[in-house]
Short mmCIF file of C-alpha atoms in Angstrom, two decimals:
data_model
loop_
_atom_site.label_atom_id
_atom_site.label_comp_id
_atom_site.label_asym_id
_atom_site.label_seq_id
_atom_site.Cartn_x
_atom_site.Cartn_y
_atom_site.Cartn_z
CA UNK M 21 -5.49 -21.13 20.76
CA UNK M 22 -1.88 -22.28 20.75
CA UNK M 23 0.77 -20.53 18.72
CA UNK M 24 1.33 -22.42 15.45
CA UNK M 25 4.66 -23.66 14.24
CA UNK M 26 6.07 -20.98 11.93
CA UNK M 27 9.42 -22.42 10.88
CA UNK M 28 10.21 -21.78 7.23
CA UNK M 29 10.92 -24.88 5.16
CA UNK M 30 14.25 -23.98 3.66
CA UNK M 31 14.27 -27.08 1.51
CA UNK M 32 11.26 -25.94 -0.53
CA UNK M 33 12.82 -23.01 -2.46
CA UNK M 34 16.11 -24.87 -2.81
CA UNK M 35 14.43 -27.95 -4.26
CA UNK M 36 12.35 -25.80 -6.60
CA UNK M 37 15.49 -23.99 -7.77
CA UNK M 38 17.25 -27.30 -8.33
CA UNK M 39 14.33 -28.61 -10.41
CA UNK M 40 14.39 -25.50 -12.61
CA UNK M 41 18.16 -25.80 -13.02
CA UNK M 42 17.89 -29.43 -14.11
CA UNK M 43 15.08 -28.52 -16.50
CA UNK M 44 17.17 -25.72 -18.01
CA UNK M 45 20.12 -28.07 -18.49
CA UNK M 46 17.87 -30.63 -20.18
CA UNK M 47 16.43 -28.02 -22.55
CA UNK M 48 19.89 -26.66 -23.34
CA UNK M 49 21.05 -30.18 -24.20
CA UNK M 50 18.26 -30.50 -26.80
CA UNK M 51 19.62 -27.38 -28.52
CA UNK M 52 23.11 -28.85 -28.57
CA UNK M 53 21.67 -32.08 -29.98
CA UNK M 54 19.92 -30.10 -32.74
CA UNK M 55 23.24 -28.57 -33.86
CA UNK M 56 24.94 -31.95 -33.85
CA UNK M 57 22.14 -33.70 -35.76
CA UNK M 58 21.89 -31.06 -38.48
CA UNK M 59 25.64 -30.40 -38.61
CA UNK M 60 25.30 -26.68 -37.95
CA UNK M 61 28.63 -24.87 -37.70
CA UNK M 62 29.38 -22.68 -34.73
CA UNK M 63 29.75 -22.96 -30.96
CA UNK M 64 27.38 -25.45 -29.35
CA UNK M 65 26.42 -22.66 -26.95
CA UNK M 66 24.33 -21.16 -29.77
CA UNK M 67 22.02 -24.18 -29.82
CA UNK M 68 21.70 -24.16 -26.03
CA UNK M 69 20.75 -20.47 -25.92
CA UNK M 70 18.21 -20.77 -28.73
CA UNK M 71 16.64 -23.87 -27.14
CA UNK M 72 16.22 -22.12 -23.80
CA UNK M 73 14.86 -18.95 -25.41
CA UNK M 74 12.31 -20.87 -27.51
CA UNK M 75 11.18 -23.30 -24.81
CA UNK M 76 11.08 -21.35 -21.56
CA UNK M 77 8.23 -19.02 -22.63
CA UNK M 78 6.17 -22.10 -23.57
CA UNK M 79 6.91 -23.75 -20.23
CA UNK M 80 6.07 -20.53 -18.39
CA UNK M 81 2.73 -20.39 -20.21
CA UNK M 82 1.85 -24.05 -19.67
CA UNK M 83 2.78 -23.89 -15.97
CA UNK M 84 0.52 -20.86 -15.43
CA UNK M 85 3.34 -18.41 -14.75
CA UNK M 86 2.80 -16.47 -17.98
CA UNK M 87 -0.63 -15.12 -18.96
CA UNK M 88 -2.60 -17.51 -16.71
CA UNK M 89 -5.97 -15.93 -17.50
CA UNK M 90 -5.40 -16.34 -21.23
CA UNK M 91 -4.61 -19.99 -20.60
CA UNK M 92 -7.91 -20.43 -18.75
CA UNK M 93 -9.85 -18.76 -21.58
CA UNK M 94 -8.15 -20.88 -24.24
CA UNK M 95 -8.95 -24.12 -22.42
CA UNK M 96 -12.62 -23.20 -22.52
CA UNK M 97 -12.55 -23.23 -26.33
CA UNK M 98 -13.76 -26.10 -28.48
CA UNK M 99 -11.00 -28.59 -29.29
CA UNK M 100 -10.23 -27.39 -32.87
CA UNK M 101 -10.13 -23.73 -31.79
CA UNK M 102 -8.03 -24.61 -28.75
CA UNK M 103 -5.53 -26.54 -30.87
CA UNK M 104 -5.15 -23.82 -33.50
CA UNK M 105 -4.91 -20.98 -30.97
CA UNK M 106 -2.36 -22.93 -28.94
CA UNK M 107 -0.24 -23.60 -32.03
CA UNK M 108 -0.38 -19.92 -33.02
CA UNK M 109 0.57 -18.80 -29.51
CA UNK M 110 3.44 -21.31 -29.37
CA UNK M 111 4.74 -19.97 -32.70
CA UNK M 112 4.52 -16.40 -31.40
CA UNK M 113 6.23 -17.15 -28.08
CA UNK M 114 8.93 -19.31 -29.69
CA UNK M 115 9.52 -16.69 -32.38
CA UNK M 116 9.89 -13.90 -29.83
CA UNK M 117 12.24 -16.02 -27.75
CA UNK M 118 14.27 -16.93 -30.83
CA UNK M 119 14.55 -13.27 -31.85
CA UNK M 120 15.62 -12.21 -28.35
CA UNK M 121 18.27 -14.91 -28.26
CA UNK M 122 19.45 -13.84 -31.72
CA UNK M 123 19.90 -10.23 -30.58
CA UNK M 124 21.95 -11.38 -27.58
CA UNK M 125 24.11 -13.76 -29.62
CA UNK M 126 24.62 -11.24 -32.43
CA UNK M 127 25.49 -8.26 -30.23
CA UNK M 128 27.90 -10.31 -28.11
CA UNK M 129 29.67 -11.64 -31.21
CA UNK M 130 28.96 -15.30 -30.41
CA UNK M 131 26.92 -15.82 -33.58
CA UNK M 132 28.35 -14.10 -36.63
CA UNK M 133 25.55 -14.25 -39.18
CA UNK M 134 23.08 -11.97 -40.91
CA UNK M 135 20.25 -10.44 -38.91
CA UNK M 136 17.60 -12.46 -40.75
CA UNK M 137 19.32 -15.72 -39.83
CA UNK M 138 19.68 -14.84 -36.17
CA UNK M 139 16.22 -13.29 -35.70
CA UNK M 140 13.79 -15.45 -37.70
CA UNK M 141 13.09 -18.99 -36.56
CA UNK M 142 13.15 -21.42 -39.47
CA UNK M 143 10.50 -24.15 -39.94
CA UNK M 144 12.87 -27.07 -39.11
CA UNK M 145 13.93 -25.39 -35.87
CA UNK M 146 10.32 -24.63 -34.93
CA UNK M 147 9.19 -28.20 -35.67
CA UNK M 148 12.11 -29.57 -33.65
CA UNK M 149 11.11 -27.29 -30.75
CA UNK M 150 7.50 -28.48 -30.96
CA UNK M 151 8.48 -32.17 -30.99
CA UNK M 152 10.69 -31.77 -27.94
CA UNK M 153 8.16 -29.55 -26.22
CA UNK M 154 5.20 -31.86 -26.82
CA UNK M 155 7.25 -34.76 -25.46
CA UNK M 156 7.84 -32.73 -22.32
CA UNK M 157 4.18 -31.66 -22.20
CA UNK M 158 3.12 -35.32 -22.30
CA UNK M 159 5.13 -35.95 -19.15
CA UNK M 160 3.72 -32.74 -17.64
CA UNK M 161 0.15 -33.84 -18.41
CA UNK M 162 0.75 -37.13 -16.58
CA UNK M 163 2.10 -35.18 -13.63
CA UNK M 164 -0.96 -32.92 -13.68
CA UNK M 165 -3.31 -35.90 -13.97
CA UNK M 166 -1.82 -37.72 -11.00
CA UNK M 167 -0.29 -34.81 -9.10
CA UNK M 168 3.45 -34.37 -8.69
CA UNK M 169 3.64 -36.03 -5.29
CA UNK M 170 1.35 -38.88 -6.28
CA UNK M 171 3.36 -39.46 -9.46
CA UNK M 172 6.65 -39.53 -7.55
CA UNK M 173 5.13 -41.66 -4.80
CA UNK M 174 3.89 -44.23 -7.32
CA UNK M 175 7.27 -44.13 -9.06
CA UNK M 176 9.26 -44.67 -5.86
CA UNK M 177 6.77 -46.97 -4.16
CA UNK M 178 6.65 -44.75 -1.07
CA UNK M 179 3.11 -45.82 -0.16
CA UNK M 180 3.40 -49.45 -1.20
CA UNK M 181 3.10 -50.11 2.53
CA UNK M 182 0.65 -47.89 4.49
CA UNK M 183 2.20 -44.77 6.01
CA UNK M 184 0.80 -42.64 8.82
CA UNK M 185 1.12 -38.89 8.17
CA UNK M 186 -0.62 -35.59 8.80
CA UNK M 187 -2.56 -33.85 6.06
CA UNK M 188 -5.01 -31.00 5.49
CA UNK M 189 -8.20 -31.68 3.53
CA UNK M 190 -10.43 -29.21 1.73
CA UNK M 191 -13.81 -30.39 0.50
CA UNK M 192 -15.02 -27.92 -2.12
CA UNK M 193 -18.63 -28.19 -3.27
CA UNK M 194 -20.44 -26.37 -6.09
CA UNK M 195 -23.63 -25.03 -4.55
CA UNK M 196 -26.88 -25.62 -6.41
CA UNK M 197 -25.53 -27.97 -9.08
CA UNK M 198 -28.46 -30.38 -8.63
CA UNK M 199 -30.96 -27.57 -9.18
CA UNK M 200 -28.94 -26.45 -12.20
CA UNK M 201 -29.11 -29.99 -13.65
CA UNK M 202 -32.88 -30.10 -13.19
CA UNK M 203 -33.22 -26.80 -15.05
CA UNK M 204 -30.69 -27.25 -17.85
CA UNK M 205 -30.12 -31.00 -18.05
CA UNK M 206 -27.30 -33.29 -17.01
CA UNK M 207 -25.05 -32.57 -20.01
CA UNK M 208 -25.13 -28.81 -19.43
CA UNK M 209 -24.63 -29.33 -15.69
CA UNK M 210 -21.60 -31.54 -16.26
CA UNK M 211 -20.09 -28.95 -18.60
CA UNK M 212 -20.70 -26.33 -15.91
CA UNK M 213 -19.06 -28.43 -13.18
CA UNK M 214 -16.09 -29.23 -15.42
CA UNK M 215 -15.59 -25.56 -16.28
CA UNK M 216 -15.68 -24.58 -12.60
CA UNK M 217 -13.06 -27.10 -11.54
CA UNK M 218 -10.87 -26.30 -14.55
CA UNK M 219 -10.93 -22.60 -13.63
CA UNK M 220 -10.04 -23.27 -10.00
CA UNK M 221 -7.25 -25.82 -10.56
CA UNK M 222 -4.67 -23.08 -11.10
CA UNK M 223 -5.14 -21.76 -7.56
CA UNK M 224 -4.78 -25.25 -6.07
CA UNK M 225 -1.44 -25.65 -7.80
CA UNK M 226 -0.32 -22.12 -6.90
CA UNK M 227 -0.95 -22.83 -3.23
CA UNK M 228 0.89 -26.19 -3.47
CA UNK M 229 -2.22 -28.31 -3.03
CA UNK M 230 -3.20 -31.48 -4.84
CA UNK M 231 -6.61 -32.40 -6.22
CA UNK M 232 -7.08 -35.91 -4.88
CA UNK M 233 -10.45 -36.71 -6.44
CA UNK M 234 -13.71 -35.41 -7.88
CA UNK M 235 -16.93 -36.85 -6.47
CA UNK M 236 -19.90 -35.47 -8.39
CA UNK M 237 -19.86 -31.73 -7.80
CA UNK M 238 -17.29 -31.93 -5.00
CA UNK M 239 -13.51 -31.64 -5.32
CA UNK M 240 -11.27 -33.14 -2.64
CA UNK M 241 -8.06 -31.14 -2.23
CA UNK M 242 -5.23 -32.02 0.12
CA UNK M 243 -1.90 -30.73 1.44
CA UNK M 244 0.80 -32.19 3.66
CA UNK M 245 0.10 -30.57 7.01
CA UNK M 246 3.18 -28.33 7.09
CA UNK M 247 2.59 -26.94 3.61
CA UNK M 248 -1.15 -26.50 4.09
CA UNK M 249 -0.91 -24.48 7.31
CA UNK M 250 2.20 -22.50 6.39
CA UNK M 251 1.08 -19.00 5.43
CA UNK M 252 -2.48 -20.38 5.74
CA UNK M 253 -2.26 -21.69 2.17
CA UNK M 254 -5.34 -23.88 2.57
CA UNK M 255 -7.41 -20.83 3.57
CA UNK M 256 -5.93 -18.43 1.02
CA UNK M 257 -6.66 -20.99 -1.70
CA UNK M 258 -10.41 -20.76 -1.00
CA UNK M 259 -10.56 -16.98 -1.26
CA UNK M 260 -8.38 -16.83 -4.35
CA UNK M 261 -10.86 -19.23 -5.95
CA UNK M 262 -13.75 -16.96 -4.95
CA UNK M 263 -11.93 -13.96 -6.42
CA UNK M 264 -11.40 -15.90 -9.66
CA UNK M 265 -15.11 -16.64 -9.96
CA UNK M 266 -16.08 -13.07 -9.11
CA UNK M 267 -13.63 -11.65 -11.65
CA UNK M 268 -15.15 -13.83 -14.41
CA UNK M 269 -18.79 -13.48 -13.39
CA UNK M 270 -19.79 -11.92 -16.73
CA UNK M 271 -18.28 -14.90 -18.59
CA UNK M 272 -20.13 -17.37 -16.36
CA UNK M 273 -23.43 -15.62 -16.91
CA UNK M 274 -22.92 -15.47 -20.67
CA UNK M 275 -21.99 -19.15 -21.01
CA UNK M 276 -23.95 -20.88 -18.26
CA UNK M 277 -26.49 -18.38 -16.99
CA UNK M 278 -25.17 -18.79 -13.46
CA UNK M 279 -22.20 -17.57 -11.43
CA UNK M 280 -20.77 -20.50 -9.43
CA UNK M 281 -21.09 -20.44 -5.66
CA UNK M 282 -18.80 -22.56 -3.53
CA UNK M 283 -19.02 -24.10 -0.10
CA UNK M 284 -15.82 -25.28 1.54
CA UNK M 285 -14.81 -27.30 4.59
CA UNK M 286 -11.30 -27.49 6.05
CA UNK M 287 -10.01 -30.05 8.53
CA UNK M 288 -6.76 -31.85 9.13
CA UNK M 289 -4.92 -34.37 11.25
CA UNK M 290 -3.39 -37.81 11.23
CA UNK M 291 -4.41 -40.22 8.46
CA UNK M 292 -3.06 -43.37 6.83
CA UNK M 293 -1.89 -43.09 3.22
CA UNK M 294 -1.54 -46.18 1.06
CA UNK M 295 -1.24 -47.27 -2.56
CA UNK M 296 -4.10 -49.50 -3.65
CA UNK M 297 -5.11 -51.22 -6.87
CA UNK M 298 -3.66 -53.79 -9.23
CA UNK M 299 -4.24 -52.64 -12.80
CA UNK M 300 -5.27 -49.13 -11.79
CA UNK M 301 -3.08 -47.77 -9.00
CA UNK M 302 -4.14 -44.92 -6.75
CA UNK M 303 -2.90 -43.20 -3.62
CA UNK M 304 -5.78 -43.14 -1.14
CA UNK M 305 -6.33 -41.85 2.39
CA UNK M 306 -7.92 -43.64 5.33
CA UNK M 307 -9.04 -42.30 8.68
CA UNK M 308 -11.47 -40.22 10.65
CA UNK M 309 -10.07 -36.93 9.27
CA UNK M 310 -11.35 -37.53 5.73
CA UNK M 311 -14.85 -38.54 6.90
CA UNK M 312 -15.03 -35.63 9.35
CA UNK M 313 -14.11 -33.13 6.63
CA UNK M 314 -16.98 -34.45 4.54
CA UNK M 315 -19.37 -34.07 7.49
CA UNK M 316 -18.18 -30.52 8.13
CA UNK M 317 -18.93 -29.67 4.49
CA UNK M 318 -22.47 -30.95 5.12
CA UNK M 319 -22.74 -28.51 8.03
CA UNK M 320 -22.38 -25.62 5.58
CA UNK M 321 -26.01 -26.18 4.60
CA UNK M 322 -27.22 -26.72 8.16
CA UNK M 323 -25.51 -23.63 9.56
CA UNK M 324 -25.99 -21.56 6.39
CA UNK M 325 -22.29 -20.74 6.45
CA UNK M 326 -20.37 -21.23 3.18
CA UNK M 327 -16.86 -21.76 4.55
CA UNK M 328 -16.15 -23.78 7.68
CA UNK M 329 -12.93 -24.83 9.40
CA UNK M 330 -12.45 -27.17 12.33
CA UNK M 331 -11.09 -25.74 15.57
CA UNK M 332 -8.37 -28.42 15.50
CA UNK M 333 -7.00 -27.16 12.19
CA UNK M 334 -7.46 -23.48 13.01
CA UNK M 335 -5.27 -23.95 16.09
CA UNK M 336 -2.38 -24.88 13.81
CA UNK M 337 -2.35 -21.84 11.54
CA UNK M 338 -2.52 -18.06 11.55
CA UNK M 339 -5.34 -16.59 9.49
CA UNK M 340 -4.63 -13.81 6.98
CA UNK M 341 -5.40 -10.39 8.48
CA UNK M 342 -8.50 -9.87 6.31
CA UNK M 343 -10.14 -13.17 7.30
CA UNK M 344 -11.85 -13.89 10.61
CA UNK M 345 -13.19 -17.08 12.17
CA UNK M 346 -16.55 -16.95 13.96
CA UNK M 347 -17.35 -19.80 16.42
CA UNK M 348 -20.30 -22.00 15.44
CA UNK M 349 -20.26 -24.33 18.43
CA UNK M 350 -19.83 -28.09 18.68
CA UNK M 351 -21.77 -30.51 16.50
CA UNK M 352 -22.28 -34.25 16.57
CA UNK M 353 -21.54 -35.72 13.15
CA UNK M 354 -22.10 -39.21 11.80
CA UNK M 355 -19.18 -41.61 12.25
CA UNK M 356 -17.49 -39.64 15.03
CA UNK M 357 -17.87 -40.32 18.75
CA UNK M 358 -16.85 -36.85 19.88
CA UNK M 359 -18.53 -33.65 18.67
CA UNK M 360 -16.57 -31.47 16.26
CA UNK M 361 -16.07 -27.78 16.96
CA UNK M 362 -16.29 -25.63 13.83
CA UNK M 363 -15.86 -21.97 12.96
CA UNK M 364 -17.14 -19.99 10.00
CA UNK M 365 -14.54 -18.20 7.92
CA UNK M 366 -15.46 -14.74 6.72
CA UNK M 367 -13.52 -12.12 4.79
CA UNK M 368 -13.73 -8.60 6.16
CA UNK M 369 -13.64 -7.12 2.66
CA UNK M 370 -16.60 -7.55 0.33
CA UNK M 371 -16.74 -11.03 -1.15
CA UNK M 372 -19.06 -13.34 -3.01
CA UNK M 373 -22.44 -13.84 -1.37
CA UNK M 374 -23.67 -17.29 -0.51
CA UNK M 375 -27.01 -18.99 -0.79
CA UNK M 376 -27.71 -22.71 -0.64
CA UNK M 377 -30.11 -23.92 -3.32
CA UNK M 378 -32.73 -26.33 -2.18
#
């Protein structure tokens, strides 16, 4: 197996830092605007500091950087309960941020006012924060719906003409969903599938992947090749998902009577990416790699191995030290002239057990 390319992408952290800097400047400007609109006396810096202190905790929570498990639990609530709990949490986080900013401004002498004025967020300021924040969240929701790269690609027209590039694909399937539907009905099964994918989305984002599509009980996840193989993100993503399910197994049993089991197939290579559609635009992928990944996922049932990776992709990454790859031979798959060589991924530490429902 050849040594993979291990060069660090220096542009990644720098670009991420630049995005956060621009976001902070935008938020600070809304605080300055608040002071100008309501004719509040004092240095404009006060508005900027309060805006950052009130908004950044909300952004950290929504982006999954602050209390991610609480966010997952809240999103499982019914809509009225989710709305009220979210509003209460926003008020708490904004209030704490406002109070912290007030302490800093008061002790440094920038804001000379009584402690009540500097520590307690007033209703107009809170409503202004919510309006600005919900405007930003709307944009964030669109980004989450389409994916950051897809959104930017549609915006810039990058794939208006087909482009050849290399990508990693992960086909993630919920094992036994058909049997679950026969037992509990289609509505319950769909709620189960939706809850599974909602719980796992955080790990896709954390490992810089993108959910391209959902097909029944299968999620199609993709990475640009360099990002997917660097630090074996595409592999780590699978096992972080399994840990998430195992950690919440009591919740799954209580709500659905079943702990999800996942099969996964990883493959990668050269594909053609293009923007298609007239009234409904979409970035889509063409090529043998996508079809082969789907066929490898089908081999999970044949080989009774839950997690498979192609030898081609494995040759381009270094596995984490606690994960091994066991050869499963070459297999002829539909739509491919040459057989595909696959390996079963297995974690050396105890993990979730696998069984394929009939």
